[in-house]
Amino acid sequence: MNGINPTLAFAIVTAIKAGVLIFVVVTAFAYLMLFERKLLAWFQLRVGPIWCGPWGLLQPAADAIKLVLKEDLTPATADPFIYKIAPALAVLTALMAYAIVPFGTFPDGSPISIANPNVGILFLLATGAIGVYGIALGGWSSQSKWPLLGAIRSTAQLISYELAMGLSIVGVLIIAGTTSLQGIVAAQSAHHVWFIIPQIVAFLIYGITATAETNRAPFDLPEAETELVAGFHTEYSSLRFGTFFVAEYINMITVSAIGTLLFLGGGDGPFVAQIPWLTIVWFLAKVGLLLFIFIWLRATLPRLRYDRLMAFGWKVLLPIAALNLLVTAAIVALRGHGI
Amino acid sequence: MIVLFWACALVAIASGIWTIASRQPVHSVVGLIVNFAALAILFLTLSADFLAMMQILIYAGAILVLFLFVIALLTIGSAPIETGRGRLAFQAAPSVAAGIAALVIMGAGLRVAWSPTAAGPLNDLGSVANFGQQLLTTHVFAFEATAFILLIAIVGVVMMAGRKELRF
């Protein structure tokens, strides 16, 4: 790096890291879809995709080619500018979270991540909060009935469940005494306790709200096929439809990764002291487990009624999350220290 | 850093103009989102990390979503109401006055910022821990008073909206 402006060098290195990370995350998305289709098939005693490549492994590529080759339609009544940027906005906010996710540690102890800001968890909450714009603007700009209804449902649902999610996370922050993601992971491995044990209530609330935030079954009201055709993306076709799909699945991976970091000790696990590279294996295994639970829920549970969904968020989850936070804060205050 | 400042400052001004100039209210919302994002990055360059995140989380993530929620419901399929400038004529004098006041305040702010005796920000004040410490010790009265005002606002809204039985 001699002779190069350090700021420029930093920018180039970060850009390369980001490029690699985006490639990895998008590939993970493609195989998450195959994983989901296979699992759903097995839950229903089917075989799932088997024709494209061995064991259906080339199915994601076939799907991608099909989507790209389809015609990209814009409805005549749509607002063309917003209609075109909405899917990009959705995938942009979904990918932004990966700027700070620590995937594990290198053998020299330095974390595998792009950045480690001291506001870590707030950054994740912020990207989650603006993730709703892709859906809201996409549904609005289509200028037709079902997408608008889907978008409005989605916005209301996200606003309602975001509060309980934020409160459930604050319990972990109080125990760990830091808002940095790497700090939270380090606190868990240093004290040999994953925060799922002292914060089991918060973990359950986080899991439920994360399912709602990613519009997954049983909270997939925004795209309820039986009532709204396909919800906010009804009018979208071709690659723009695919982009919304990418954003939804990347969000699923993101909330699983955050759950792993906050409650399951991140890359912590047996033998990590001897072999540091195992951290990334443990991290990915835990994320995979949470993703499996997501798909399991979809295969098992029927969709909620809309008023039940709202009542559950405001009258059950939010009070329990607030109570959990209060009890956690009281215990930490009485003990005089967190973990 | 100075390149980042100029880029964000120009984006902030352009998106601000876009916000007030666009005829379609939803376009104004999009302009405002871009504006908030540029502001957040400006806060980051001033090492005000916490403020930057709050700018996104609260303003862009919560308040603006509610704006969009209402605007999207109101304007679906309808043309903008104000097509000419005639209806806005009575607003000319107040907006000129407000503009002059804003320029005076901005000028005063810039004078303070450029004067060599101006106190620099406390070291690392923008980080979450220091910001929280200051908020709950030095500025605890203002903090609690703000909370009280917000509580009054919430009670008022419930009073006005909750005449009939509240149902979800």
XYZ file of C-alpha atoms in Angstrom:
507
model
C 0.000 0.000 0.000
C 3.070 2.296 -0.111
C 2.514 5.514 -2.000
C -1.267 5.194 -2.087
C -3.510 7.613 -0.253
C -4.637 5.658 2.859
C -8.230 6.877 2.569
C -8.350 5.718 -1.036
C -6.777 2.384 -0.115
C -9.332 1.942 2.665
C -12.163 2.747 0.241
C -10.871 0.228 -2.321
C -10.392 -2.552 0.266
C -13.867 -1.933 1.669
C -15.390 -1.966 -1.808
C -13.737 -5.333 -2.546
C -14.960 -6.750 0.775
C -18.479 -5.481 0.046
C -18.438 -6.997 -3.450
C -17.386 -10.410 -2.124
C -19.989 -10.218 0.636
C -22.816 -9.308 -1.771
C -21.852 -12.246 -3.986
C -21.867 -14.609 -0.981
C -25.198 -13.317 0.351
C -26.938 -13.490 -3.033
C -25.649 -17.049 -3.576
C -26.870 -17.918 -0.081
C -30.268 -16.513 -1.076
C -30.420 -18.720 -4.171
C -29.718 -21.877 -2.200
C -31.985 -20.829 0.666
C -34.821 -20.896 -1.866
C -33.891 -24.410 -2.964
C -33.540 -25.437 0.702
C -37.006 -24.062 1.397
C -38.617 -25.784 -1.585
C -36.991 -29.098 -0.678
C -38.017 -28.841 2.976
C -41.583 -27.795 2.169
C -41.802 -30.740 -0.216
C -40.589 -33.166 2.448
C -42.992 -31.739 5.019
C -45.780 -32.484 2.547
C -44.427 -35.914 1.459
C -43.341 -34.697 -1.989
C -39.860 -34.829 -3.541
C -39.446 -31.148 -4.517
C -37.224 -29.933 -7.389
C -35.176 -32.871 -8.764
C -34.800 -32.343 -12.522
C -32.357 -29.432 -12.818
C -28.941 -30.903 -12.101
C -28.185 -33.548 -9.484
C -30.654 -33.352 -6.561
C -32.130 -30.190 -8.121
C -28.996 -28.191 -7.334
C -29.209 -26.138 -10.541
C -32.840 -25.130 -9.905
C -31.915 -21.618 -8.608
C -29.971 -20.941 -11.824
C -32.905 -22.131 -13.928
C -35.287 -19.900 -11.961
C -32.983 -16.906 -12.349
C -32.679 -17.390 -16.129
C -36.449 -17.751 -16.439
C -37.058 -14.543 -14.470
C -34.496 -12.514 -16.435
C -35.928 -13.593 -19.791
C -39.521 -12.627 -18.913
C -41.020 -9.357 -20.096
C -40.679 -6.429 -17.694
C -44.145 -4.872 -17.549
C -45.030 -1.457 -16.136
C -48.764 -0.838 -15.648
C -50.074 2.139 -17.645
C -51.419 3.814 -14.492
C -48.270 3.246 -12.465
C -45.974 6.019 -11.279
C -43.003 4.957 -13.437
C -40.192 6.483 -11.382
C -41.251 5.109 -7.987
C -42.337 1.833 -9.597
C -38.817 1.307 -10.917
C -36.821 2.314 -7.833
C -38.944 0.451 -5.247
C -37.431 -3.030 -5.819
C -33.919 -1.566 -5.823
C -34.658 0.217 -2.545
C -35.891 -3.048 -1.036
C -32.758 -4.988 -1.912
C -30.444 -2.091 -0.997
C -31.803 -1.835 2.542
C -31.699 -5.632 2.868
C -28.013 -5.740 1.924
C -26.993 -2.727 4.053
C -27.233 -4.733 7.276
C -24.294 -6.930 6.195
C -21.930 -3.973 6.521
C -21.598 -4.723 10.225
C -22.440 -8.417 10.732
C -19.387 -10.213 12.209
C -19.299 -13.685 10.647
C -16.580 -15.058 12.937
C -12.939 -14.425 13.779
C -9.728 -14.836 11.799
C -6.978 -16.963 13.404
C -5.293 -13.770 14.659
C -8.461 -12.874 16.599
C -9.618 -10.049 14.335
C -13.290 -10.215 13.341
C -14.509 -11.164 9.844
C -16.673 -8.132 9.072
C -16.598 -4.874 7.131
C -17.140 -2.444 10.012
C -17.643 -2.451 13.774
C -19.358 0.818 14.744
C -20.176 1.354 18.423
C -23.802 1.933 17.379
C -23.923 -1.553 15.818
C -27.324 -2.765 16.866
C -28.926 0.640 16.253
C -27.644 0.486 12.682
C -29.358 -2.869 12.223
C -32.614 -1.529 13.661
C -32.336 1.501 11.358
C -31.840 -0.588 8.205
C -34.768 -2.744 9.280
C -36.892 0.355 9.810
C -36.268 1.763 6.332
C -36.717 -1.669 4.745
C -40.444 -1.009 4.680
C -40.079 1.654 1.963
C -39.445 -0.888 -0.797
C -42.733 -2.619 -0.048
C -44.746 0.524 0.720
C -43.586 2.428 -2.376
C -43.825 -0.638 -4.621
C -47.409 -1.247 -3.574
C -48.393 2.397 -3.865
C -46.745 3.049 -7.233
C -48.543 0.127 -8.900
C -51.735 2.215 -8.507
C -54.054 -0.732 -8.230
C -56.205 -2.178 -5.489
C -54.444 -5.290 -4.245
C -50.899 -3.947 -4.189
C -52.044 -0.872 -2.245
C -53.877 -3.013 0.307
C -50.834 -5.271 0.625
C -48.492 -2.318 1.057
C -50.687 -0.728 3.728
C -51.000 -3.981 5.621
C -47.277 -4.451 5.448
C -46.528 -0.932 6.686
C -48.930 -1.253 9.615
C -47.537 -4.667 10.501
C -43.921 -3.522 10.367
C -44.570 -0.441 12.513
C -46.475 -2.504 15.088
C -43.962 -5.329 15.424
C -40.870 -3.121 15.275
C -41.604 -1.781 18.772
C -41.718 -5.195 20.423
C -38.599 -6.239 18.509
C -36.678 -3.169 19.677
C -37.698 -3.732 23.295
C -36.695 -7.403 23.167
C -33.238 -6.449 21.900
C -32.678 -3.806 24.598
C -32.709 -6.551 27.265
C -29.642 -8.107 25.628
C -27.953 -4.711 25.373
C -28.443 -4.087 29.110
C -26.879 -7.430 30.030
C -23.995 -7.071 27.583
C -23.427 -3.396 28.423
C -22.612 -2.482 24.823
C -24.364 -1.800 21.528
C -21.521 -3.114 19.374
C -22.323 -6.481 17.784
C -18.767 -7.738 18.265
C -18.924 -6.588 21.888
C -22.137 -8.545 22.452
C -20.620 -11.700 20.939
C -17.431 -11.218 22.976
C -19.459 -10.799 26.202
C -21.202 -14.117 25.539
C -18.050 -16.110 24.833
C -16.122 -14.484 27.704
C -18.732 -15.516 30.281
C -19.584 -18.866 28.669
C -23.287 -18.101 28.599
C -25.413 -17.496 25.519
C -27.969 -14.767 26.087
C -30.786 -17.140 25.104
C -30.531 -18.493 28.678
C -31.043 -15.277 30.706
C -33.171 -13.738 27.927
C -35.347 -16.644 26.781
C -38.482 -14.450 26.782
C -36.732 -11.837 24.670
C -35.532 -14.564 22.292
C -39.061 -15.850 21.751
C -40.385 -12.307 21.196
C -37.507 -11.607 18.818
C -38.288 -14.769 16.874
C -41.985 -13.940 16.541
C -41.405 -10.301 15.579
C -38.642 -11.278 13.139
C -41.087 -13.598 11.384
C -43.573 -10.719 11.159
C -40.931 -8.215 10.004
C -39.890 -10.459 7.120
C -43.534 -11.061 6.107
C -43.153 -14.802 6.551
C -45.964 -17.252 7.300
C -47.947 -17.193 9.587
C -47.607 -13.388 9.348
C -47.577 -13.127 5.538
C -50.729 -10.986 5.412
C -49.172 -8.445 2.975
C -49.079 -11.111 0.278
C -52.023 -13.270 1.292
C -52.739 -15.121 -1.969
C -56.316 -15.942 -1.082
C -57.310 -12.295 -0.628
C -54.752 -10.035 -2.317
C -53.534 -12.040 -5.379
C -49.868 -11.488 -4.446
C -50.021 -8.336 -2.311
C -47.586 -5.499 -2.942
C -45.792 -7.183 -5.866
C -48.903 -8.218 -7.819
C -48.101 -5.923 -10.769
C -44.391 -6.670 -10.863
C -42.896 -9.117 -13.323
C -39.503 -10.284 -14.549
C -36.398 -9.161 -12.709
C -38.183 -6.499 -10.649
C -40.386 -9.192 -9.121
C -37.249 -11.260 -8.587
C -35.602 -8.336 -6.796
C -38.420 -8.185 -4.236
C -37.963 -11.911 -3.757
C -34.219 -11.495 -3.204
C -34.878 -8.761 -0.630
C -37.344 -10.904 1.313
C -35.005 -13.883 1.546
C -31.955 -11.744 2.351
C -33.977 -10.174 5.169
C -34.690 -13.676 6.425
C -30.967 -14.473 6.490
C -30.302 -11.116 8.182
C -32.748 -11.606 11.058
C -31.401 -15.136 11.556
C -27.860 -13.768 11.686
C -28.864 -11.079 14.197
C -30.671 -13.663 16.325
C -27.531 -15.812 16.276
C -25.302 -12.890 17.283
C -27.566 -11.591 20.057
C -28.901 -14.775 21.599
C -26.890 -17.791 20.397
C -23.350 -16.543 20.996
C -22.441 -15.767 17.368
C -19.474 -17.933 16.363
C -19.033 -19.334 19.878
C -19.028 -23.110 20.223
C -16.924 -26.157 21.148
C -13.244 -26.185 20.040
C -13.174 -22.556 18.827
C -10.249 -21.876 21.172
C -8.167 -24.540 19.380
C -9.333 -23.862 15.800
C -10.400 -20.208 15.289
C -11.784 -20.957 11.803
C -14.537 -22.984 13.479
C -16.228 -19.715 14.518
C -17.508 -19.186 10.989
C -18.735 -22.797 10.809
C -20.621 -22.474 14.115
C -22.050 -19.130 13.051
C -23.334 -20.495 9.747
C -24.691 -23.632 11.421
C -26.710 -21.558 13.909
C -28.016 -19.265 11.145
C -28.995 -22.391 9.198
C -30.857 -23.749 12.216
C -32.861 -20.527 12.599
C -33.632 -20.525 8.857
C -34.862 -24.118 9.178
C -37.231 -22.994 11.960
C -38.541 -20.217 9.678
C -39.373 -22.765 6.964
C -40.756 -25.223 9.505
C -43.161 -22.520 10.734
C -44.300 -21.834 7.174
C -45.010 -25.510 6.584
C -46.886 -25.872 9.874
C -48.904 -22.791 10.754
C -51.932 -21.276 8.961
C -52.095 -17.519 8.357
C -53.432 -15.245 11.130
C -56.519 -13.084 10.733
C -55.560 -9.427 10.336
C -57.211 -8.070 13.520
C -55.692 -10.942 15.519
C -52.276 -10.040 14.122
C -52.578 -6.424 15.253
C -54.040 -7.322 18.649
C -51.265 -9.888 19.213
C -48.559 -7.346 18.409
C -49.887 -4.498 20.530
C -51.679 -6.249 23.384
C -49.519 -9.338 23.945
C -45.996 -8.971 22.546
C -45.409 -5.322 23.428
C -46.442 -5.597 27.136
C -44.458 -8.832 27.602
C -41.395 -7.275 25.951
C -41.718 -4.179 28.162
C -42.085 -6.330 31.296
C -39.066 -8.426 30.323
C -37.046 -5.259 29.818
C -38.155 -3.868 33.188
C -37.258 -7.073 35.067
C -33.897 -7.327 33.288
C -33.074 -3.703 34.053
C -34.085 -4.141 37.714
C -31.925 -7.267 38.147
C -28.919 -5.638 36.453
C -29.380 -2.509 38.601
C -29.596 -4.557 41.838
C -26.570 -6.692 40.960
C -24.667 -3.585 39.927
C -23.264 -5.260 36.797
C -24.604 -6.956 33.684
C -23.200 -10.338 32.848
C -13.646 13.365 4.460
C -14.127 16.746 2.774
C -15.194 14.954 -0.436
C -17.796 13.045 1.559
C -19.001 16.283 3.138
C -19.484 18.035 -0.203
C -21.153 15.011 -1.782
C -23.613 14.654 1.109
C -24.212 18.409 1.360
C -25.048 18.642 -2.352
C -27.306 15.582 -2.168
C -29.042 17.034 0.894
C -29.718 20.363 -0.831
C -30.822 18.746 -4.097
C -33.175 16.344 -2.348
C -34.526 19.194 -0.230
C -35.383 21.129 -3.379
C -36.894 17.973 -4.848
C -39.023 17.565 -1.715
C -40.625 20.989 -1.995
C -40.732 21.167 -5.786
C -42.360 17.857 -6.701
C -46.080 17.904 -7.431
C -46.711 14.336 -6.310
C -46.667 14.078 -2.471
C -45.146 10.597 -2.551
C -42.212 11.965 -4.561
C -41.756 14.525 -1.791
C -41.554 11.676 0.723
C -38.873 9.939 -1.358
C -36.959 13.217 -1.595
C -37.154 13.577 2.168
C -35.840 10.018 2.692
C -32.800 10.843 0.551
C -32.396 14.092 2.479
C -32.438 12.277 5.839
C -29.928 9.706 4.592
C -27.540 12.469 3.474
C -28.001 14.243 6.829
C -27.237 11.023 8.697
C -23.971 10.633 6.795
C -23.123 14.274 7.586
C -23.704 13.497 11.288
C -21.393 10.480 10.935
C -18.619 12.669 9.533
C -18.998 14.794 12.707
C -18.574 11.579 14.815
C -22.150 11.917 16.053
C -22.866 8.203 15.530
C -25.846 8.044 17.844
C -27.514 11.078 16.293
C -26.983 9.661 12.794
C -28.650 6.380 13.694
C -31.545 8.160 15.407
C -32.003 10.325 12.315
C -32.544 7.181 10.254
C -34.332 5.082 12.861
C -36.824 7.672 14.098
C -37.241 10.217 11.318
C -36.778 8.079 8.218
C -37.903 4.805 9.768
C -40.902 5.791 11.876
C -42.200 9.305 11.254
C -41.785 9.334 7.489
C -43.347 5.873 7.214
C -46.441 7.271 8.909
C -46.406 10.240 6.488
C -46.215 7.845 3.571
C -48.965 5.723 5.074
C -51.359 8.676 5.158
C -50.257 10.247 1.855
C -50.499 6.945 -0.019
C -54.030 6.460 1.252
C -55.112 9.992 0.381
C -53.669 10.438 -3.075
C -54.261 7.130 -4.766
C -55.162 7.794 -8.370
C -55.879 11.490 -7.884
C -54.176 14.457 -9.476
C -52.501 17.092 -7.273
C -55.039 19.578 -5.900
C -53.072 22.758 -6.476
C -52.482 23.134 -10.189
C -51.928 26.883 -10.419
C -50.141 29.340 -8.181
C -53.216 31.472 -7.507
C -54.357 29.547 -4.463
C -51.014 29.919 -2.729
C -50.698 33.693 -3.207
C -51.497 34.579 0.401
C -48.572 32.429 1.527
C -45.976 34.552 -0.297
C -45.421 37.163 2.442
C -45.115 34.693 5.363
C -42.708 32.451 3.415
C -40.469 35.392 2.467
C -40.411 36.449 6.132
C -39.605 32.893 7.241
C -36.869 32.684 4.607
C -35.233 35.896 5.845
C -35.412 34.651 9.451
C -33.837 31.337 8.426
C -31.001 33.153 6.617
C -30.309 35.291 9.699
C -30.196 32.226 11.959
C -28.002 30.348 9.485
C -25.651 33.329 9.215
C -25.350 33.530 12.995
C -24.668 29.790 13.181
C -21.987 29.968 10.490
C -20.313 32.931 12.241
C -20.082 30.904 15.457
C -18.856 27.818 13.599
C -16.093 29.760 11.830
C -14.936 31.833 14.772
C -11.614 30.485 16.068
C -12.709 30.667 19.729
C -15.667 28.301 19.229
C -15.402 25.315 21.545
C -14.910 22.038 19.672
C -17.120 19.070 20.448
C -16.213 16.990 23.477
C -14.032 14.047 22.606
C -16.152 11.081 21.511
C -19.406 12.701 22.667
C -21.335 11.141 19.799
C -20.826 7.542 20.906
C -23.764 5.759 22.493
C -22.253 5.410 25.973
C -21.126 9.042 26.317
C -24.280 10.410 24.773
C -26.446 8.393 27.160
C -24.316 9.419 30.139
C -24.686 13.104 29.254
C -28.402 12.738 28.570
C -29.156 11.181 31.948
C -26.824 13.350 34.064
C -26.088 16.832 32.681
C -29.259 17.176 30.630
C -31.584 15.075 32.761
C -34.073 17.920 33.349
C -34.519 18.662 29.641
C -34.748 14.934 28.959
C -37.478 14.346 31.540
C -39.348 17.512 30.525
C -39.387 16.348 26.888
C -40.720 12.975 27.972
C -43.468 14.743 29.920
C -44.440 16.885 26.922
C -44.623 13.796 24.721
C -46.793 12.081 27.327
C -49.196 15.037 27.267
C -49.325 14.809 23.474
C -50.122 11.090 23.632
C -52.878 11.618 26.201
C -54.305 14.401 24.019
C -54.340 12.202 20.931
C -56.050 9.393 22.822
C -58.632 11.872 24.134
C -59.370 13.194 20.641
C -59.310 9.881 18.795
C -60.868 7.729 21.477
C -64.311 9.314 21.756
C -65.860 6.064 20.584
C -64.859 2.697 21.943
C -61.280 1.824 20.917
C -61.118 -1.271 18.756
C -58.239 -3.025 17.067
